[in-house]
mmCIF file of C-alpha atoms in Angstrom:
data_model
loop_
_atom_site.group_PDB
_atom_site.id
_atom_site.type_symbol
_atom_site.label_atom_id
_atom_site.label_comp_id
_atom_site.label_asym_id
_atom_site.label_seq_id
_atom_site.Cartn_x
_atom_site.Cartn_y
_atom_site.Cartn_z
ATOM 1 C CA MET A 1 87.459 63.509 102.130
ATOM 2 C CA SER A 2 84.488 62.574 99.872
ATOM 3 C CA VAL A 3 85.104 61.411 96.375
ATOM 4 C CA ARG A 4 82.788 64.156 95.190
ATOM 5 C CA TYR A 5 85.660 66.582 95.372
ATOM 6 C CA THR A 6 88.065 64.515 93.345
ATOM 7 C CA ALA A 7 85.555 62.823 90.888
ATOM 8 C CA GLU A 8 85.896 63.085 87.136
ATOM 9 C CA THR A 9 82.983 64.489 85.169
ATOM 10 C CA ALA A 10 82.190 65.328 81.581
ATOM 11 C CA ILE A 11 83.560 68.758 81.856
ATOM 12 C CA LEU A 12 86.432 67.743 84.295
ATOM 13 C CA ASP A 13 87.755 65.061 81.928
ATOM 14 C CA TYR A 14 91.131 64.554 83.557
ATOM 15 C CA SER A 15 91.557 61.016 82.123
ATOM 16 C CA HIS A 16 91.910 62.526 78.679
ATOM 17 C CA ALA A 17 95.369 61.665 77.075
ATOM 18 C CA SER A 18 96.370 65.285 76.638
ATOM 19 C CA ILE A 19 95.774 66.105 80.358
ATOM 20 C CA GLN A 20 97.470 63.006 81.441
ATOM 21 C CA SER A 21 100.490 63.798 79.204
ATOM 22 C CA LEU A 22 100.835 67.267 80.417
ATOM 23 C CA ILE A 23 100.891 66.012 84.024
ATOM 24 C CA ASP A 24 103.673 63.609 83.119
ATOM 25 C CA ARG A 25 105.704 66.226 81.187
ATOM 26 C CA GLN A 26 105.468 68.670 84.077
ATOM 27 C CA GLY A 27 106.471 66.086 86.664
ATOM 28 C CA TRP A 28 103.574 67.053 88.903
ATOM 29 C CA ARG A 29 103.118 63.470 90.290
ATOM 30 C CA SER A 30 106.523 63.585 91.917
ATOM 31 C CA LEU A 31 105.830 66.730 93.784
ATOM 32 C CA SER A 32 104.238 67.265 97.169
ATOM 33 C CA ARG A 33 100.590 68.387 97.153
ATOM 34 C CA GLU A 34 101.656 71.864 97.983
ATOM 35 C CA GLN A 35 104.342 72.045 95.322
ATOM 36 C CA ALA A 36 102.036 70.622 92.684
ATOM 37 C CA LEU A 37 99.213 73.035 93.446
ATOM 38 C CA LYS A 38 101.616 75.979 93.195
ATOM 39 C CA SER A 39 103.021 74.796 89.972
ATOM 40 C CA ILE A 40 99.598 74.036 88.398
ATOM 41 C CA TYR A 41 98.429 77.526 89.503
ATOM 42 C CA TYR A 42 101.203 79.348 87.704
ATOM 43 C CA PHE A 43 100.775 77.053 84.651
ATOM 44 C CA VAL A 44 97.082 77.962 84.322
ATOM 45 C CA ARG A 45 97.671 81.544 84.964
ATOM 46 C CA ASP A 46 100.504 82.199 82.429
ATOM 47 C CA GLU A 47 100.795 79.333 80.034
ATOM 48 C CA ILE A 48 97.052 79.299 79.451
ATOM 49 C CA ARG A 49 96.650 82.831 78.381
ATOM 50 C CA PHE A 50 93.638 85.130 79.047
ATOM 51 C CA GLY A 51 91.045 84.784 76.129
ATOM 52 C CA TYR A 52 87.572 83.769 75.298
ATOM 53 C CA ASN A 53 86.620 80.176 74.333
ATOM 54 C CA ARG A 54 83.586 79.083 72.406
ATOM 55 C CA ASP A 55 81.566 78.278 75.490
ATOM 56 C CA ASP A 56 81.929 78.284 79.301
ATOM 57 C CA SER A 57 80.978 74.683 79.603
ATOM 58 C CA ILE A 58 83.645 73.093 77.359
ATOM 59 C CA PRO A 59 85.712 70.255 78.858
ATOM 60 C CA ALA A 60 89.052 70.754 80.366
ATOM 61 C CA SER A 61 90.853 69.034 77.549
ATOM 62 C CA ASP A 62 89.417 71.570 75.096
ATOM 63 C CA VAL A 63 90.666 74.418 77.163
ATOM 64 C CA LEU A 64 94.150 72.917 77.234
ATOM 65 C CA ALA A 65 94.002 72.438 73.389
ATOM 66 C CA ASN A 66 92.896 76.038 72.904
ATOM 67 C CA GLY A 67 95.787 77.324 75.049
ATOM 68 C CA TYR A 68 93.694 80.228 76.428
ATOM 69 C CA GLY A 69 90.681 80.791 78.603
ATOM 70 C CA GLN A 70 88.641 83.092 80.803
ATOM 71 C CA CYS A 71 87.423 82.764 84.322
ATOM 72 C CA ASN A 72 85.139 79.832 83.948
ATOM 73 C CA THR A 73 87.221 77.814 81.412
ATOM 74 C CA LYS A 74 90.492 78.393 83.360
ATOM 75 C CA SER A 75 88.622 77.277 86.429
ATOM 76 C CA THR A 76 87.599 74.101 84.531
ATOM 77 C CA LEU A 77 91.258 73.251 83.566
ATOM 78 C CA PHE A 78 92.618 74.081 86.975
ATOM 79 C CA MET A 79 90.071 71.807 88.683
ATOM 80 C CA ALA A 80 90.780 68.949 86.268
ATOM 81 C CA LEU A 81 94.544 69.198 86.927
ATOM 82 C CA LEU A 82 94.107 69.263 90.590
ATOM 83 C CA ARG A 83 91.589 66.327 90.734
ATOM 84 C CA ALA A 84 93.791 64.282 88.451
ATOM 85 C CA LEU A 85 96.393 64.459 91.359
ATOM 86 C CA ASP A 86 93.696 63.713 93.950
ATOM 87 C CA ILE A 87 93.749 67.232 95.266
ATOM 88 C CA PRO A 88 90.236 68.064 96.460
ATOM 89 C CA CYS A 89 88.521 71.097 94.961
ATOM 90 C CA ARG A 90 85.074 72.543 94.251
ATOM 91 C CA PHE A 91 83.493 75.234 92.029
ATOM 92 C CA HIS A 92 82.125 78.471 93.345
ATOM 93 C CA GLY A 93 79.699 80.193 91.104
ATOM 94 C CA PHE A 94 79.025 83.989 90.793
ATOM 95 C CA THR A 95 78.144 86.701 88.307
ATOM 96 C CA ILE A 96 80.263 89.799 87.662
ATOM 97 C CA PHE A 97 79.279 93.103 86.329
ATOM 98 C CA ASN A 98 80.240 93.421 82.767
ATOM 99 C CA ALA A 99 81.884 96.751 83.236
ATOM 100 C CA LEU A 100 85.134 94.980 84.447
ATOM 101 C CA GLN A 101 85.432 93.345 80.911
ATOM 102 C CA ARG A 102 85.452 96.793 79.177
ATOM 103 C CA GLY A 103 88.646 97.255 77.318
ATOM 104 C CA ALA A 104 89.228 93.519 76.940
ATOM 105 C CA ILE A 105 85.937 93.490 75.128
ATOM 106 C CA PRO A 106 86.160 96.383 72.661
ATOM 107 C CA THR A 107 83.707 99.280 73.244
ATOM 108 C CA TYR A 108 81.803 98.500 69.978
ATOM 109 C CA LEU A 109 81.073 94.953 71.215
ATOM 110 C CA MET A 110 79.931 95.816 74.725
ATOM 111 C CA PRO A 111 76.208 96.034 73.707
ATOM 112 C CA PHE A 112 76.390 92.275 73.140
ATOM 113 C CA ALA A 113 77.645 91.507 76.586
ATOM 114 C CA PRO A 114 75.064 90.670 79.320
ATOM 115 C CA LYS A 115 74.828 93.049 82.164
ATOM 116 C CA ARG A 116 75.842 90.374 84.590
ATOM 117 C CA ILE A 117 78.360 87.682 83.326
ATOM 118 C CA LEU A 118 78.710 84.106 84.764
ATOM 119 C CA HIS A 119 81.869 83.840 86.788
ATOM 120 C CA SER A 120 83.598 81.355 89.029
ATOM 121 C CA TRP A 121 86.614 80.626 91.133
ATOM 122 C CA VAL A 122 87.986 77.374 92.555
ATOM 123 C CA GLU A 123 87.992 76.456 96.173
ATOM 124 C CA VAL A 124 90.906 74.103 96.991
ATOM 125 C CA LEU A 125 91.156 72.061 100.162
ATOM 126 C CA LEU A 126 94.635 72.350 101.582
ATOM 127 C CA ASP A 127 95.679 71.363 105.111
ATOM 128 C CA GLY A 128 92.042 71.331 106.252
ATOM 129 C CA GLU A 129 91.307 74.793 104.892
ATOM 130 C CA TRP A 130 89.348 75.882 101.849
ATOM 131 C CA LEU A 131 91.298 78.353 99.776
ATOM 132 C CA ASN A 132 89.661 80.724 97.276
ATOM 133 C CA VAL A 133 91.608 80.727 93.966
ATOM 134 C CA GLU A 134 90.716 83.222 91.321
ATOM 135 C CA GLY A 135 94.015 84.951 90.506
ATOM 136 C CA PHE A 136 94.865 82.601 87.548
ATOM 137 C CA ILE A 137 92.411 84.288 85.142
ATOM 138 C CA ILE A 138 94.705 86.992 83.831
ATOM 139 C CA ASP A 139 98.082 85.987 82.532
ATOM 140 C CA GLN A 140 101.022 88.109 83.795
ATOM 141 C CA ALA A 141 102.060 89.329 80.277
ATOM 142 C CA PHE A 142 98.622 90.824 79.720
ATOM 143 C CA LEU A 143 98.460 92.230 83.257
ATOM 144 C CA ALA A 144 101.743 93.896 82.913
ATOM 145 C CA LYS A 145 100.584 95.873 79.833
ATOM 146 C CA VAL A 146 97.554 97.080 81.832
ATOM 147 C CA GLN A 147 99.766 98.046 84.736
ATOM 148 C CA GLN A 148 102.135 99.994 82.424
ATOM 149 C CA ALA A 149 99.156 101.935 81.121
ATOM 150 C CA PHE A 150 97.740 102.908 84.470
ATOM 151 C CA PRO A 151 100.895 103.241 86.699
ATOM 152 C CA ASN A 152 99.128 105.331 89.418
ATOM 153 C CA ARG A 153 95.920 103.561 89.793
ATOM 154 C CA THR A 154 94.893 101.733 92.942
ATOM 155 C CA GLY A 155 91.142 100.664 92.703
ATOM 156 C CA PHE A 156 90.710 99.514 89.190
ATOM 157 C CA SER A 157 87.988 97.727 87.072
ATOM 158 C CA GLY A 158 88.444 97.021 83.413
ATOM 159 C CA TYR A 159 90.347 94.809 80.973
ATOM 160 C CA GLY A 160 89.114 91.650 82.769
ATOM 161 C CA ILE A 161 90.489 92.963 86.116
ATOM 162 C CA SER A 162 88.790 94.246 89.276
ATOM 163 C CA VAL A 163 91.042 94.761 92.219
ATOM 164 C CA PRO A 164 91.702 97.197 95.114
ATOM 165 C CA CYS A 165 95.144 97.906 93.846
ATOM 166 C CA LEU A 166 96.241 97.445 90.131
ATOM 167 C CA GLN A 167 99.911 97.591 90.822
ATOM 168 C CA LYS A 168 99.717 95.020 93.677
ATOM 169 C CA PRO A 169 96.964 92.529 92.939
ATOM 170 C CA SER A 170 96.526 89.482 95.104
ATOM 171 C CA ASN A 171 97.433 87.067 92.261
ATOM 172 C CA GLU A 172 100.581 85.419 93.582
ATOM 173 C CA PHE A 173 100.004 82.114 95.106
ATOM 174 C CA ASP A 174 101.873 80.328 97.949
ATOM 175 C CA GLY A 175 99.172 78.544 99.833
ATOM 176 C CA ASN A 176 96.904 81.553 100.138
ATOM 177 C CA ASP A 177 93.701 82.990 98.607
ATOM 178 C CA THR A 178 94.223 84.723 95.238
ATOM 179 C CA TYR A 179 91.887 87.227 93.500
ATOM 180 C CA ILE A 180 91.858 89.216 90.207
ATOM 181 C CA GLN A 181 88.151 89.882 89.384
ATOM 182 C CA ALA A 182 86.523 89.599 92.969
ATOM 183 C CA GLU A 183 85.798 93.252 93.206
ATOM 184 C CA GLY A 184 83.488 93.062 90.384
ATOM 185 C CA ILE A 185 81.146 90.299 91.810
ATOM 186 C CA ALA A 186 77.434 90.919 91.616
ATOM 187 C CA ASP A 187 75.688 87.618 92.623
ATOM 188 C CA ASP A 188 76.980 84.746 94.715
ATOM 189 C CA PHE A 189 75.405 81.329 93.690
ATOM 190 C CA GLY A 190 77.448 79.414 96.248
ATOM 191 C CA VAL A 191 79.578 76.253 95.931
ATOM 192 C CA PHE A 192 79.029 73.261 93.629
ATOM 193 C CA ASP A 193 80.746 69.872 93.601
ATOM 194 C CA ASN A 194 81.718 70.507 89.879
ATOM 195 C CA PRO A 195 81.029 72.956 86.982
ATOM 196 C CA ASP A 196 78.768 70.426 85.358
ATOM 197 C CA GLY A 197 76.225 71.021 88.162
ATOM 198 C CA PHE A 198 76.550 74.765 87.991
ATOM 199 C CA TYR A 199 75.971 75.003 84.266
ATOM 200 C CA SER A 200 73.061 72.607 84.372
ATOM 201 C CA LYS A 201 71.366 74.974 86.849
ATOM 202 C CA HIS A 202 72.487 78.498 85.555
ATOM 203 C CA GLY A 203 72.898 77.875 81.828
ATOM 204 C CA SER A 204 75.223 80.104 79.788
ATOM 205 C CA ASN A 205 75.855 83.862 79.358
ATOM 206 C CA LEU A 206 74.139 84.128 75.848
ATOM 207 C CA ARG A 207 71.312 82.509 74.117
ATOM 208 C CA GLY A 208 69.957 82.428 70.584
ATOM 209 C CA LEU A 209 71.430 84.560 67.968
ATOM 210 C CA LYS A 210 73.918 86.415 70.318
ATOM 211 C CA LYS A 211 75.244 83.006 71.363
ATOM 212 C CA ILE A 212 75.891 81.946 67.738
ATOM 213 C CA LEU A 213 77.424 85.382 66.910
ATOM 214 C CA TYR A 214 79.646 85.082 70.032
ATOM 215 C CA ARG A 215 80.852 81.494 69.111
ATOM 216 C CA TYR A 216 81.649 82.273 65.519
ATOM 217 C CA VAL A 217 82.527 85.916 65.226
ATOM 218 C CA LEU A 218 82.587 88.084 68.350
ATOM 219 C CA ARG A 219 84.923 86.081 70.576
ATOM 220 C CA HIS A 220 87.491 85.999 67.677
ATOM 221 C CA LEU A 221 87.336 89.861 67.560
ATOM 222 C CA MET A 222 87.757 89.933 71.367
ATOM 223 C CA ASN A 223 90.693 87.658 71.235
ATOM 224 C CA VAL A 224 92.375 89.716 68.565
ATOM 225 C CA ASN A 225 91.943 92.737 70.822
ATOM 226 C CA VAL A 226 93.413 90.811 73.840
ATOM 227 C CA GLN A 227 96.371 89.624 71.904
ATOM 228 C CA ARG A 228 96.974 93.043 70.482
ATOM 229 C CA ILE A 229 97.053 94.587 74.078
ATOM 230 C CA ARG A 230 99.413 91.673 75.315
ATOM 231 C CA GLN A 231 101.869 92.482 72.396
ATOM 232 C CA ASN A 232 101.613 96.139 71.997
ATOM 233 C CA GLY A 233 100.075 97.540 75.233
ATOM 234 C CA LEU A 234 97.468 100.189 75.460
ATOM 235 C CA THR A 235 97.260 103.515 73.773
ATOM 236 C CA ILE A 236 93.999 104.598 75.499
ATOM 237 C CA LYS A 237 94.996 105.670 78.998
ATOM 238 C CA ARG A 238 91.545 106.636 80.340
ATOM 239 C CA LEU A 239 89.096 104.275 82.039
ATOM 240 C CA SER A 240 86.433 105.013 84.393
ATOM 241 C CA THR A 241 86.254 102.834 87.573
#
């Protein structure tokens, strides 16, 4: 397998002391490739909680330090941890329709969101097959609160989730594809060796004043909202698909 799928980059900074320390603490080096992949998946899904970082293109070590992330930043950390263990992976870039973020992003902030938001999942090479891995974006504690609020829903789009069946999303991993936002995909930009190449070509979601407002004000309001849902659940039980 080409080194291109295990190489370190500025964003995939897996030599960083914090990432190496995490790998040692978790004992991932002593596991088989399949066991390590599964353990890393659930770590990124549930220990790195759903939330909004200051930028999509921050390095993996910053995502780990934040302790939260969204699709693109969780993808970055997931890839860095895999590559640190010599597990080949690559980046698949998309956009998603912003409607699936409604609820996670408060209604009064939706006018600031672009109509189509940069999105990604990770493709992992396991036993000669590329797996599509996206289901780590939404932590189980947050997902459970949304499921409790909409117990009878099948097709669902909102709160950072877009799935055919809310109560049984494809987000459990055991050597299979996983998805949690895939039903909301708008554009498919194809695969990239790493996120660095993707962001150098496609830029970021916001520019100018909106980007500054997002970094210093808006994302903090969004994170407060997400944490409130995670802790207290939802009081609004209507959401259009």
